[in-house]
PDB file of C-alpha atoms in Angstrom:
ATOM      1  CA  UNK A   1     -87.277 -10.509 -30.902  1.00 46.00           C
ATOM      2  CA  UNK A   2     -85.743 -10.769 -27.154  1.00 41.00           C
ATOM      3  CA  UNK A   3     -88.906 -12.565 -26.308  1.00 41.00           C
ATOM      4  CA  UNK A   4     -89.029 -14.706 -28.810  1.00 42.00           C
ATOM      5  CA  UNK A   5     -85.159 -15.816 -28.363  1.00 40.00           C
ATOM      6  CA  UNK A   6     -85.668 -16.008 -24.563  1.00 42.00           C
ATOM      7  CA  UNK A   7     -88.678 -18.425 -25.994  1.00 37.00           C
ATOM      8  CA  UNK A   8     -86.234 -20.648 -27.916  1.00 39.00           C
ATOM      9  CA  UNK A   9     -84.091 -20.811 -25.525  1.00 40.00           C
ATOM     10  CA  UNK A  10     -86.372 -22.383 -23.209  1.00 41.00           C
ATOM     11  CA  UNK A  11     -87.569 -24.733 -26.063  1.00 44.00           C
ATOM     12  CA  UNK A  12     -84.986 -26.067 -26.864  1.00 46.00           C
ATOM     13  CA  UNK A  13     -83.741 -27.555 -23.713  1.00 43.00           C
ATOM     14  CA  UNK A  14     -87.224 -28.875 -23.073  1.00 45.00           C
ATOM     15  CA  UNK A  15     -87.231 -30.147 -26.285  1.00 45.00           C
ATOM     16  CA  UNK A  16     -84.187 -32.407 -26.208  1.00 43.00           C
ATOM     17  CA  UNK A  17     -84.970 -33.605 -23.009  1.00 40.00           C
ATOM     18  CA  UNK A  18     -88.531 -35.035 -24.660  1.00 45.00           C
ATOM     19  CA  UNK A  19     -86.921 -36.228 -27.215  1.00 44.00           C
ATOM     20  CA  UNK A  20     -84.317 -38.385 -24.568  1.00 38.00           C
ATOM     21  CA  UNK A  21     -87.379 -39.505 -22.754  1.00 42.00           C
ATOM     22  CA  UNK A  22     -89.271 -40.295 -26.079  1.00 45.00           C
ATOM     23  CA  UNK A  23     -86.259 -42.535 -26.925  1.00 41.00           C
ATOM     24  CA  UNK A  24     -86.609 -44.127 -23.594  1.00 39.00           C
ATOM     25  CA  UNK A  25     -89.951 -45.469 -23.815  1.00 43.00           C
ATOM     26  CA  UNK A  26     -89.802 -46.637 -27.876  1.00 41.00           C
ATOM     27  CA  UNK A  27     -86.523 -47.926 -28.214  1.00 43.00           C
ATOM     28  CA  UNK A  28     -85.765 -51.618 -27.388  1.00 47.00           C
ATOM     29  CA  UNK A  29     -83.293 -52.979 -24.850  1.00 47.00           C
ATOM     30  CA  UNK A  30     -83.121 -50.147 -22.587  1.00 44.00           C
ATOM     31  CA  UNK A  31     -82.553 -51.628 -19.034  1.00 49.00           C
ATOM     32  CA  UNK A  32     -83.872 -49.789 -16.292  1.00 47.00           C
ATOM     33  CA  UNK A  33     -80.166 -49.657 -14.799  1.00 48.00           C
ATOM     34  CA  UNK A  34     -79.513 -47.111 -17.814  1.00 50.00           C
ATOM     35  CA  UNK A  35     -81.774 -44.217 -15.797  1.00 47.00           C
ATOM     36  CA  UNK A  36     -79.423 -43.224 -13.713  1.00 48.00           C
ATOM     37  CA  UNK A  37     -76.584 -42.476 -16.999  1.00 52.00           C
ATOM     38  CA  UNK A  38     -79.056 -40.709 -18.722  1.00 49.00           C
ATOM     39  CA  UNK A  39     -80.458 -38.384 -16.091  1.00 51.00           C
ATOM     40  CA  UNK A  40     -76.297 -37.804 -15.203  1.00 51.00           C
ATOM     41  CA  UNK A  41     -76.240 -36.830 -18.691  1.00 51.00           C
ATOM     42  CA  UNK A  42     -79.025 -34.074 -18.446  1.00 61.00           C
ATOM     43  CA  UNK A  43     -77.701 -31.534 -15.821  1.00 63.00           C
ATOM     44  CA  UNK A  44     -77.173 -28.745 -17.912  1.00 61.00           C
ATOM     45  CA  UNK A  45     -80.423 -29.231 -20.339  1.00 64.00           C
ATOM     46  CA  UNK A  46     -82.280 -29.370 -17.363  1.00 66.00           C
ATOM     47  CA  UNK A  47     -80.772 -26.367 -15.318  1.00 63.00           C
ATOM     48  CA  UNK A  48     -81.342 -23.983 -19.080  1.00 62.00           C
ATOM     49  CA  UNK A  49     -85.044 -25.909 -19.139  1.00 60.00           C
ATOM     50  CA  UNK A  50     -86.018 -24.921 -15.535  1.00 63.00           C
ATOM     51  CA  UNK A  51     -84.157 -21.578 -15.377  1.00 63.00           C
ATOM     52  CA  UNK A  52     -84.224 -19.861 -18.289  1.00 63.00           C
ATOM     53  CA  UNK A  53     -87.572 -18.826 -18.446  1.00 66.00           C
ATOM     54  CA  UNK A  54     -87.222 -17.334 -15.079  1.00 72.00           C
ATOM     55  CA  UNK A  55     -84.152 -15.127 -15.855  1.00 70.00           C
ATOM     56  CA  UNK A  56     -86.081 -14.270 -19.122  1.00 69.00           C
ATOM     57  CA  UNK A  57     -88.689 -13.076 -16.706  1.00 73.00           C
ATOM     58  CA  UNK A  58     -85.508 -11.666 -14.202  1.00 74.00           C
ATOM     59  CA  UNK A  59     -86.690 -14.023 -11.259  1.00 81.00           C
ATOM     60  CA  UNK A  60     -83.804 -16.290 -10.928  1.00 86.00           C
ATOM     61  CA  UNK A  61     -80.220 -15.418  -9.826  1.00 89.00           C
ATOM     62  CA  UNK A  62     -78.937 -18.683  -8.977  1.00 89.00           C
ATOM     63  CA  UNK A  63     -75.815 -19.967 -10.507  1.00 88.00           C
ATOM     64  CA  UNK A  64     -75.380 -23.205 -12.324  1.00 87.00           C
ATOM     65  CA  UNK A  65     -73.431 -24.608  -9.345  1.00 90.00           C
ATOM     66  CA  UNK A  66     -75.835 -24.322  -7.021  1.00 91.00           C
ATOM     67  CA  UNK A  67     -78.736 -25.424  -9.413  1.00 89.00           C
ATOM     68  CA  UNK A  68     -76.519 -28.885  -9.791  1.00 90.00           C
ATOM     69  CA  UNK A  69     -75.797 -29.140  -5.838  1.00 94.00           C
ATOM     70  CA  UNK A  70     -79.664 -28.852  -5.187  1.00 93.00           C
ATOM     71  CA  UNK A  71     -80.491 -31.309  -8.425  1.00 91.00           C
ATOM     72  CA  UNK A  72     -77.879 -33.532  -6.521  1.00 93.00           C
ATOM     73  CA  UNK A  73     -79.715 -33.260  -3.632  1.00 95.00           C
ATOM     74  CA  UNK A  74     -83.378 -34.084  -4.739  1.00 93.00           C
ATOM     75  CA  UNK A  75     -81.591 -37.117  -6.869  1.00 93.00           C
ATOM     76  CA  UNK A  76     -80.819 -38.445  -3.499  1.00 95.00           C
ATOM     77  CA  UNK A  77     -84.316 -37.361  -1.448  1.00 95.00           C
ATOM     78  CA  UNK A  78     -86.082 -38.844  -4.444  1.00 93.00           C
ATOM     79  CA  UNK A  79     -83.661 -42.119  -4.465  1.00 94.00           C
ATOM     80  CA  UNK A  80     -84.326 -42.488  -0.514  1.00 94.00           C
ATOM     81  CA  UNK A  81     -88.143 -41.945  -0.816  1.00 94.00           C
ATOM     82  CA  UNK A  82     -88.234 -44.187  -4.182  1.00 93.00           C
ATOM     83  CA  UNK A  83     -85.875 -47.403  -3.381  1.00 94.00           C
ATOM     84  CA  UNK A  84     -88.235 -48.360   0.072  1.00 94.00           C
ATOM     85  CA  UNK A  85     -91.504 -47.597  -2.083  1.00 93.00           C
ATOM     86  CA  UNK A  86     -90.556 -49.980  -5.263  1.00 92.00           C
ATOM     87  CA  UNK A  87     -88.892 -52.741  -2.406  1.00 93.00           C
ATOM     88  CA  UNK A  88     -92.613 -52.993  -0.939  1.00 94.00           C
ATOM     89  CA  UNK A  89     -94.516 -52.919  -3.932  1.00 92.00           C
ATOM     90  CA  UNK A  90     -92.121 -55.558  -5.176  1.00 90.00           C
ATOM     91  CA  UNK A  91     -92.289 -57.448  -1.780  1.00 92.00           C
ATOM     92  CA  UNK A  92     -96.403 -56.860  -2.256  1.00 93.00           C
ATOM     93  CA  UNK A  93     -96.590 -58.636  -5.383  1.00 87.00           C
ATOM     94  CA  UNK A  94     -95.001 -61.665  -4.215  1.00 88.00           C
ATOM     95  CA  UNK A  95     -97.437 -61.917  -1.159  1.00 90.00           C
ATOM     96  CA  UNK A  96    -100.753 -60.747  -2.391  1.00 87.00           C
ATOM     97  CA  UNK A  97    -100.463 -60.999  -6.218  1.00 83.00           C
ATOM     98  CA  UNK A  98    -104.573 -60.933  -6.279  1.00 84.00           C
ATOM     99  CA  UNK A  99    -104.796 -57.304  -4.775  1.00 90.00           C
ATOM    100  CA  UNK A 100    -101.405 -55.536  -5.175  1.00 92.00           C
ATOM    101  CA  UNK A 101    -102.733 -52.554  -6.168  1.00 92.00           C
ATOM    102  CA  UNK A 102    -105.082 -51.876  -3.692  1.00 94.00           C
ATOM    103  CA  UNK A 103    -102.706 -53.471  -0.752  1.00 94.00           C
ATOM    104  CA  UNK A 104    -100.212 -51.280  -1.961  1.00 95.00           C
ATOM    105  CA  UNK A 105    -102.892 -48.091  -2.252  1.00 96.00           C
ATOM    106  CA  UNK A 106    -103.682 -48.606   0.892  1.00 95.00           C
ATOM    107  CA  UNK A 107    -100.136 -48.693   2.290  1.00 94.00           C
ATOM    108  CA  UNK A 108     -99.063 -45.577   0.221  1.00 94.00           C
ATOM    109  CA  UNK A 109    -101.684 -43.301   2.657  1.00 94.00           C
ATOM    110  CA  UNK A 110    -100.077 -43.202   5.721  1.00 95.00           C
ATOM    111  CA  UNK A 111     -96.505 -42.886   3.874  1.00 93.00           C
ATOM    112  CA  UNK A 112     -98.137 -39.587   1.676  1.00 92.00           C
ATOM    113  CA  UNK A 113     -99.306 -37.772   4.643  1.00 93.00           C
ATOM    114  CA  UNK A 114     -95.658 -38.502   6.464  1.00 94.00           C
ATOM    115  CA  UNK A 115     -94.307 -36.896   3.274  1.00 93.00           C
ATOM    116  CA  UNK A 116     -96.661 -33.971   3.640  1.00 91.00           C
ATOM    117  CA  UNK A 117     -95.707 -33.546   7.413  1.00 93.00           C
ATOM    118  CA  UNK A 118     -92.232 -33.788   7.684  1.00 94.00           C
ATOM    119  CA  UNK A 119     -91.239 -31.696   4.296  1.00 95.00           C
ATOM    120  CA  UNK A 120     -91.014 -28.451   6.149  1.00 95.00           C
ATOM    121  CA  UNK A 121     -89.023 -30.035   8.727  1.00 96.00           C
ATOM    122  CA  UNK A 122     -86.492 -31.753   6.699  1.00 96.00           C
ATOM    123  CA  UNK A 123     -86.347 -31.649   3.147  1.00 96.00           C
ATOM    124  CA  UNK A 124     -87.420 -28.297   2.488  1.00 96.00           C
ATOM    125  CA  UNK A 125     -84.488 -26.872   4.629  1.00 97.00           C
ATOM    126  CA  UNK A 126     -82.145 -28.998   2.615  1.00 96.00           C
ATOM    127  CA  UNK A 127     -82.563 -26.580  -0.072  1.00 96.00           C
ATOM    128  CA  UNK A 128     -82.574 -23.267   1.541  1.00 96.00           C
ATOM    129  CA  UNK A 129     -82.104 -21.619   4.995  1.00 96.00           C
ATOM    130  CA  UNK A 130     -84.443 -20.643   7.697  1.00 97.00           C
ATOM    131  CA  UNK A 131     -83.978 -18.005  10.509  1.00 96.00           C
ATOM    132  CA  UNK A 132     -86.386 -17.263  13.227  1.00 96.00           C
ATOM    133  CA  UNK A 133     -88.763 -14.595  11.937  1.00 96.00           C
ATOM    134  CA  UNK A 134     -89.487 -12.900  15.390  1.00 95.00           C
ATOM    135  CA  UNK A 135     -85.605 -11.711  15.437  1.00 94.00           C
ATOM    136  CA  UNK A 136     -85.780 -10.416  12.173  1.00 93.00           C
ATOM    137  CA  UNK A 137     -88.877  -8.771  11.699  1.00 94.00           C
ATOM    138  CA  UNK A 138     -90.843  -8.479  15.158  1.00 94.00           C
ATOM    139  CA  UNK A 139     -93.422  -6.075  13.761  1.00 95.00           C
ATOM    140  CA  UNK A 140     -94.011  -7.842  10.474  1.00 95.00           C
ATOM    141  CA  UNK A 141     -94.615 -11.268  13.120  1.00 95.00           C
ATOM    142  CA  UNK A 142     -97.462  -9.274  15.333  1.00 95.00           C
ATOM    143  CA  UNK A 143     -99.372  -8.470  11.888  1.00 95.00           C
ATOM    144  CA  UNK A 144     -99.251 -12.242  10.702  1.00 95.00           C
ATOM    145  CA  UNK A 145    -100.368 -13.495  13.755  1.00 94.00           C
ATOM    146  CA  UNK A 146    -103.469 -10.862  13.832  1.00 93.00           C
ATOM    147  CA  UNK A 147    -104.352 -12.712  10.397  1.00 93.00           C
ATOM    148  CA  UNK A 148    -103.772 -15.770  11.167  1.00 92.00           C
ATOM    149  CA  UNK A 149    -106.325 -15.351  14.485  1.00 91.00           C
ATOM    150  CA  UNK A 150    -108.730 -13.843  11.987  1.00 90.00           C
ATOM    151  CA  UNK A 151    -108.407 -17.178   9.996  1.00 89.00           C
ATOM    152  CA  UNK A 152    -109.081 -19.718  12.719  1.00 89.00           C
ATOM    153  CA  UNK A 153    -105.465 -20.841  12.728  1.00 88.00           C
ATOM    154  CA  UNK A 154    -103.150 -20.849  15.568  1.00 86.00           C
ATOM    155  CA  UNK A 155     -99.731 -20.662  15.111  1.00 91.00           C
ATOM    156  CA  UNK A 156     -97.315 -19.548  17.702  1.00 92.00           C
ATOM    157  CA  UNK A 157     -94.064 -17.575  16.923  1.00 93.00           C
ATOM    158  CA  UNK A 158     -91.514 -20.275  17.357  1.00 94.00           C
ATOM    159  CA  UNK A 159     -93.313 -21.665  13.955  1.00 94.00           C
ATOM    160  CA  UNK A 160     -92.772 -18.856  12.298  1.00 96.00           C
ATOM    161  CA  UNK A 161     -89.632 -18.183   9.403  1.00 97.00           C
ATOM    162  CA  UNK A 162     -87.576 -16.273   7.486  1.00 97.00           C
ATOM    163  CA  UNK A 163     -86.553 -17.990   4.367  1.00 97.00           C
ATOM    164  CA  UNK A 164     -83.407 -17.084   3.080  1.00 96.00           C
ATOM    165  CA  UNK A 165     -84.337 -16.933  -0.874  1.00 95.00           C
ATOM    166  CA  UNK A 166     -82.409 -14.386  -2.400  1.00 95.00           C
ATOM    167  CA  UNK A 167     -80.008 -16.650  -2.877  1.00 92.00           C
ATOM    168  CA  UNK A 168     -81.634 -18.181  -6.055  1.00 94.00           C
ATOM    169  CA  UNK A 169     -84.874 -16.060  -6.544  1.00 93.00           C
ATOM    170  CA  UNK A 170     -85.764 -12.290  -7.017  1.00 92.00           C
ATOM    171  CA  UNK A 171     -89.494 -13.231  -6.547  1.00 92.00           C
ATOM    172  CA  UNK A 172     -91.903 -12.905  -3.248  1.00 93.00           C
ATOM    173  CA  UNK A 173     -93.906 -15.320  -1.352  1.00 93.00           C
ATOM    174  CA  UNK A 174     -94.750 -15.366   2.133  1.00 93.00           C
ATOM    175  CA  UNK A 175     -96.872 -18.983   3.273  1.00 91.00           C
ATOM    176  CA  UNK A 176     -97.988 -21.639   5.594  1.00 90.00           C
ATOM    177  CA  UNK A 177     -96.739 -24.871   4.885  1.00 91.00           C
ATOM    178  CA  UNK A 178     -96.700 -28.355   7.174  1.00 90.00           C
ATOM    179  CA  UNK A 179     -99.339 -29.461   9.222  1.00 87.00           C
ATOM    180  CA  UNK A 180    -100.132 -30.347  13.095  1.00 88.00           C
ATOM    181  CA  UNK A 181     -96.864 -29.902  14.786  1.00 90.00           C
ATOM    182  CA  UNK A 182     -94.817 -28.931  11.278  1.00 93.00           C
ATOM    183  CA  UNK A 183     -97.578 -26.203  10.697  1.00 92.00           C
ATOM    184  CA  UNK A 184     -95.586 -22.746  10.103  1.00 93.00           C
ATOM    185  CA  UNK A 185     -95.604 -19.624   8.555  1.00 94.00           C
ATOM    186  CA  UNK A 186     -92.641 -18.999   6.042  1.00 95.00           C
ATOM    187  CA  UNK A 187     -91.572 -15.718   5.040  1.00 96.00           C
ATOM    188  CA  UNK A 188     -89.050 -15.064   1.885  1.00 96.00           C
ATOM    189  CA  UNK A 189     -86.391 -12.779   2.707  1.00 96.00           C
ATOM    190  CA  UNK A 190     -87.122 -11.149  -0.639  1.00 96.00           C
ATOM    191  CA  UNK A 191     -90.893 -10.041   0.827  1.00 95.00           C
ATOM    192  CA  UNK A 192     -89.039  -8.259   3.490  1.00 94.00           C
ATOM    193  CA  UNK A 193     -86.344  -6.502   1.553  1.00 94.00           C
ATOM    194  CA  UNK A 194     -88.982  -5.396  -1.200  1.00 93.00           C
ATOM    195  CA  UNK A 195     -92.971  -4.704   0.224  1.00 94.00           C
ATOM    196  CA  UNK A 196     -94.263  -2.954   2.845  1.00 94.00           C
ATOM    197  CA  UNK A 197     -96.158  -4.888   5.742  1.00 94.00           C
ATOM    198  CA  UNK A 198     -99.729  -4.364   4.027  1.00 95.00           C
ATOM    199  CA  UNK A 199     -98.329  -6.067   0.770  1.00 94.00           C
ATOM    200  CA  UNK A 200     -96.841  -8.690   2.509  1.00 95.00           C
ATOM    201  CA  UNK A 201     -99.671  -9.499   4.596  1.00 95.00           C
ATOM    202  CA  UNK A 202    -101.815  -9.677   1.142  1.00 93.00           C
ATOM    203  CA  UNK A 203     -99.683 -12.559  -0.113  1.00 93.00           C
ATOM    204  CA  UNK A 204     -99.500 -14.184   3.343  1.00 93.00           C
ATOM    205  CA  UNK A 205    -103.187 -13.994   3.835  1.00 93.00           C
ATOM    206  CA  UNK A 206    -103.773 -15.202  -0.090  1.00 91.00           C
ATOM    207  CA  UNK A 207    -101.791 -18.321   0.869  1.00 90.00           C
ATOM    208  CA  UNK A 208    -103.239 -18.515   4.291  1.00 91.00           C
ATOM    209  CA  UNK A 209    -106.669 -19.253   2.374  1.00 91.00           C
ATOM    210  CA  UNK A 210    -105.661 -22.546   1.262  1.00 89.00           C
ATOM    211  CA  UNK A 211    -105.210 -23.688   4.338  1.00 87.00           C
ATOM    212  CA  UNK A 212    -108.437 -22.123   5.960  1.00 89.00           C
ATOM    213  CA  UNK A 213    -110.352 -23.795   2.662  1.00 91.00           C
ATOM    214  CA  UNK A 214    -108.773 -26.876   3.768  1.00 90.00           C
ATOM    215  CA  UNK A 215    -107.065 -27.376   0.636  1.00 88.00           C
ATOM    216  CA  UNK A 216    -103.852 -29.377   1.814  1.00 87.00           C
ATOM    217  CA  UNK A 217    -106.410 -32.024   2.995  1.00 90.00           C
ATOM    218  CA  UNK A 218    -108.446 -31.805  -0.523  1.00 92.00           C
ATOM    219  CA  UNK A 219    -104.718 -32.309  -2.744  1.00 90.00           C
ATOM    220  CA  UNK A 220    -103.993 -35.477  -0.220  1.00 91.00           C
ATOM    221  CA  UNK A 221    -107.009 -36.822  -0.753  1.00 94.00           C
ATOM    222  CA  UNK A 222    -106.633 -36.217  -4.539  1.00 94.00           C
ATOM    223  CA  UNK A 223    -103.257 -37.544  -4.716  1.00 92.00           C
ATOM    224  CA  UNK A 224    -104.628 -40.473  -3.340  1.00 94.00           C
ATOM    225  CA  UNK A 225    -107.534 -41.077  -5.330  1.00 95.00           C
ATOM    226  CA  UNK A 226    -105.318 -40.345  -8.328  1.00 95.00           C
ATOM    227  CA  UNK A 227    -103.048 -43.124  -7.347  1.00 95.00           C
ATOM    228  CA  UNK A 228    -105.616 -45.748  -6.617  1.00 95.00           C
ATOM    229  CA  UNK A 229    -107.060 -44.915 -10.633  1.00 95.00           C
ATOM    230  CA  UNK A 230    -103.240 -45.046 -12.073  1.00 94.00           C
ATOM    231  CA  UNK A 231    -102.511 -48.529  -9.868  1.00 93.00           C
ATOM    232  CA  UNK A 232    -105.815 -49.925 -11.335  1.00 92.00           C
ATOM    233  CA  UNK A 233    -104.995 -48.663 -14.623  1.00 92.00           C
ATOM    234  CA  UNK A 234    -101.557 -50.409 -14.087  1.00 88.00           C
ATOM    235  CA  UNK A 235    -103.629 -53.762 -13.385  1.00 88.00           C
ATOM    236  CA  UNK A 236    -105.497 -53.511 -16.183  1.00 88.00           C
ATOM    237  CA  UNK A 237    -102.708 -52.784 -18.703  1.00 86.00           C
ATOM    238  CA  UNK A 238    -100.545 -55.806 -17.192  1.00 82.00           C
ATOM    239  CA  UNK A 239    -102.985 -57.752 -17.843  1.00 83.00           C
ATOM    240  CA  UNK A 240    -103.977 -57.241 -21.625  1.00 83.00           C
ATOM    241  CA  UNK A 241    -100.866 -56.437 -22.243  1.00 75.00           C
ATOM    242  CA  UNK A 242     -98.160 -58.135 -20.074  1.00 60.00           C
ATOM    243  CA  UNK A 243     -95.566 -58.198 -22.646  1.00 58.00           C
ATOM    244  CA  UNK A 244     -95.163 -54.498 -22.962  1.00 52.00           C
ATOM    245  CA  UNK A 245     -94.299 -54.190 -19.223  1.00 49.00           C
ATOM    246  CA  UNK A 246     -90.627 -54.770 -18.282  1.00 43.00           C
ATOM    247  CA  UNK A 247     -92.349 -55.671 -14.744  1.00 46.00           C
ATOM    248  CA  UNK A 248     -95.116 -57.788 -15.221  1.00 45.00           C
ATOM    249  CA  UNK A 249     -95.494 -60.857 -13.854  1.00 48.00           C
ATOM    250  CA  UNK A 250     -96.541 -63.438 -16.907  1.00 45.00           C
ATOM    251  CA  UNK A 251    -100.379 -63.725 -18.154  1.00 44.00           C
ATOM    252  CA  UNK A 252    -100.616 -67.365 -16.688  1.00 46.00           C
ATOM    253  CA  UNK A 253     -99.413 -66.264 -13.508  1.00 47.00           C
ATOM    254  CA  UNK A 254    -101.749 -63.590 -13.364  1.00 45.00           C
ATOM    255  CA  UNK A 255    -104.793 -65.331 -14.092  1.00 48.00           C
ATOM    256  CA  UNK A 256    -103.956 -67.813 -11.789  1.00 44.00           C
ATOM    257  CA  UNK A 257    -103.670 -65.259  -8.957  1.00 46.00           C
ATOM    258  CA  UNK A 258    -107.259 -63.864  -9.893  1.00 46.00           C
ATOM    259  CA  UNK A 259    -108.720 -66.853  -9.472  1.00 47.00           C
ATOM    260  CA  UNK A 260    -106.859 -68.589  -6.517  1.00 42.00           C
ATOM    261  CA  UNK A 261    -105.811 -67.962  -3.585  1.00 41.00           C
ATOM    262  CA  UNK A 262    -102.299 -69.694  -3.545  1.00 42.00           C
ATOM    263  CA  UNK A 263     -99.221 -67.494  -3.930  1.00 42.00           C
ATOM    264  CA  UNK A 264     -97.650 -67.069  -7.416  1.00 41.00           C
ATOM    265  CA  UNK A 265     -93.928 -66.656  -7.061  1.00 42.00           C
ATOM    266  CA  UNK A 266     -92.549 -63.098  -8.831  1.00 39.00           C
ATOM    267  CA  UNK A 267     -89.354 -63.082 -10.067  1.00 42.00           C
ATOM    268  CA  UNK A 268     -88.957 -59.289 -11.273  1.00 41.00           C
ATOM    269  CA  UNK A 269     -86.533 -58.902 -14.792  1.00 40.00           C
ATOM    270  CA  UNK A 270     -82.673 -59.063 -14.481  1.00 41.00           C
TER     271      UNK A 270
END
């Protein structure tokens, strides 16, 4: 019975967040300017939707106020990331309405692999705190650093941290994250205040293998692939269907651009 009403109460956030988002896409007249209301309107569905299956499983501690303060914060990482990307792609379609998708594709790469790089220096510490790892756990530092020889990586000490986690989690994880200069080794405080080095070193070396099997390379290049098929898919549904895109340009205009060269003004929906 506690299982099944820890179930419902995870369901039931979820569910009425669907059902928003189902009412988003289906019902007519719903500007784009009305995202930003609804989403304001959410905090506390979404905060019992992402948490409460973790305190049902007794890995979360964090409070509602500091859920909100770091669903604030993405808002605004995913609003400064988001507002530059839809500016080009708009500025793309007006200049190359032939090949927008792959022009933009192409100019997405080098802005995914920035993303990649500089999230361990900047936007993950906007969420949680990082201390040296060396001054903290000196012994536990020599161990990772015999592993991570044994693995064909080099990382030095400054590059390693302890991630203050307790804060919001009860779980363990111990990592490497970044790459080329943001490469480092993470450490969650709640690893060091629960498991023994040989434990620890089993996650760390776990996570280690990702990057030995190359696999941050593999998800970027999947990412990317991903995005080429959903921008062509995009194309295509623009243009059999433009009038069930708030954001397409018309069907004249677009067959003009496939088979001319000359610009085709786009004049996006008020």
């Amino acid at each position: 019975h506690a299982r099944h009403a820890g179930l419902e109460r995870v369901a039931g956030p979820r569910a009425h967040a669907h059902h928003v988002e189902d009412r988003l896409r289906v019902e007519p007249g719903f500007q784009p300017s009305d995202v930003l209301s609804v989403r304001l309107s959410l905090p506390r569905h979404r905060y019992q939707a992402s948490t409460d299956l973790a305190r049902f499983y007794d890995q979360s501690v964090q409070t509602f106020a500091s859920w909100l303060w770091d669903w604030a914060k993405g808002l605004l990482v995913t609003l400064v990331i988001a507002v530059p990307v839809v500016a080009a792609l708009y500025g793309i379609l007006r200049k190359n309405p032939r090949r927008w998708w792959l022009t933009f594709w192409f100019g997405s790469l080098p802005v995914i692999v920035f993303l990649v790089f500089i999230s361990p220096l900047v936007i993950d510490p906007l969420f949680f705190k990082f201390e040296p790892l060396p001054a903290k756990a000196p012994d536990l530092v020599t161990e990772i650093e015999r592993v991570t020889k044994r693995g064909g990586l080099e990382i030095p000490r400054d590059r390693m941290f302890l991630m203050k986690a307790s804060d919001k989690l009860k779980s363990v994880n111990a990592y490497v994250t970044g790459f080329g200069a943001s490469k480092r080794v993470v450490v969650w405080d709640t690893t060091l205040a629960r498991m023994a080095t040989p434990p620890t070193l089993l996650i760390f070396g776990h996570e280690m293998g990702h990057y030995v099997l190359r696999h941050v390379v593999k998800t970027i290049a999947f990412l990317a692939a991903l995005l080429l098929v959903l921008l062509f898919v995009a194309l295509v549904a623009i243009l059999r269907n433009p009038t069930n895109s708030a954001h397409a340009l018309s069907l004249n205009e677009l067959r003009v651009a496939a088979t001319a060269e000359e610009s085709v003004t786009y004049e996006p929906p008020p």
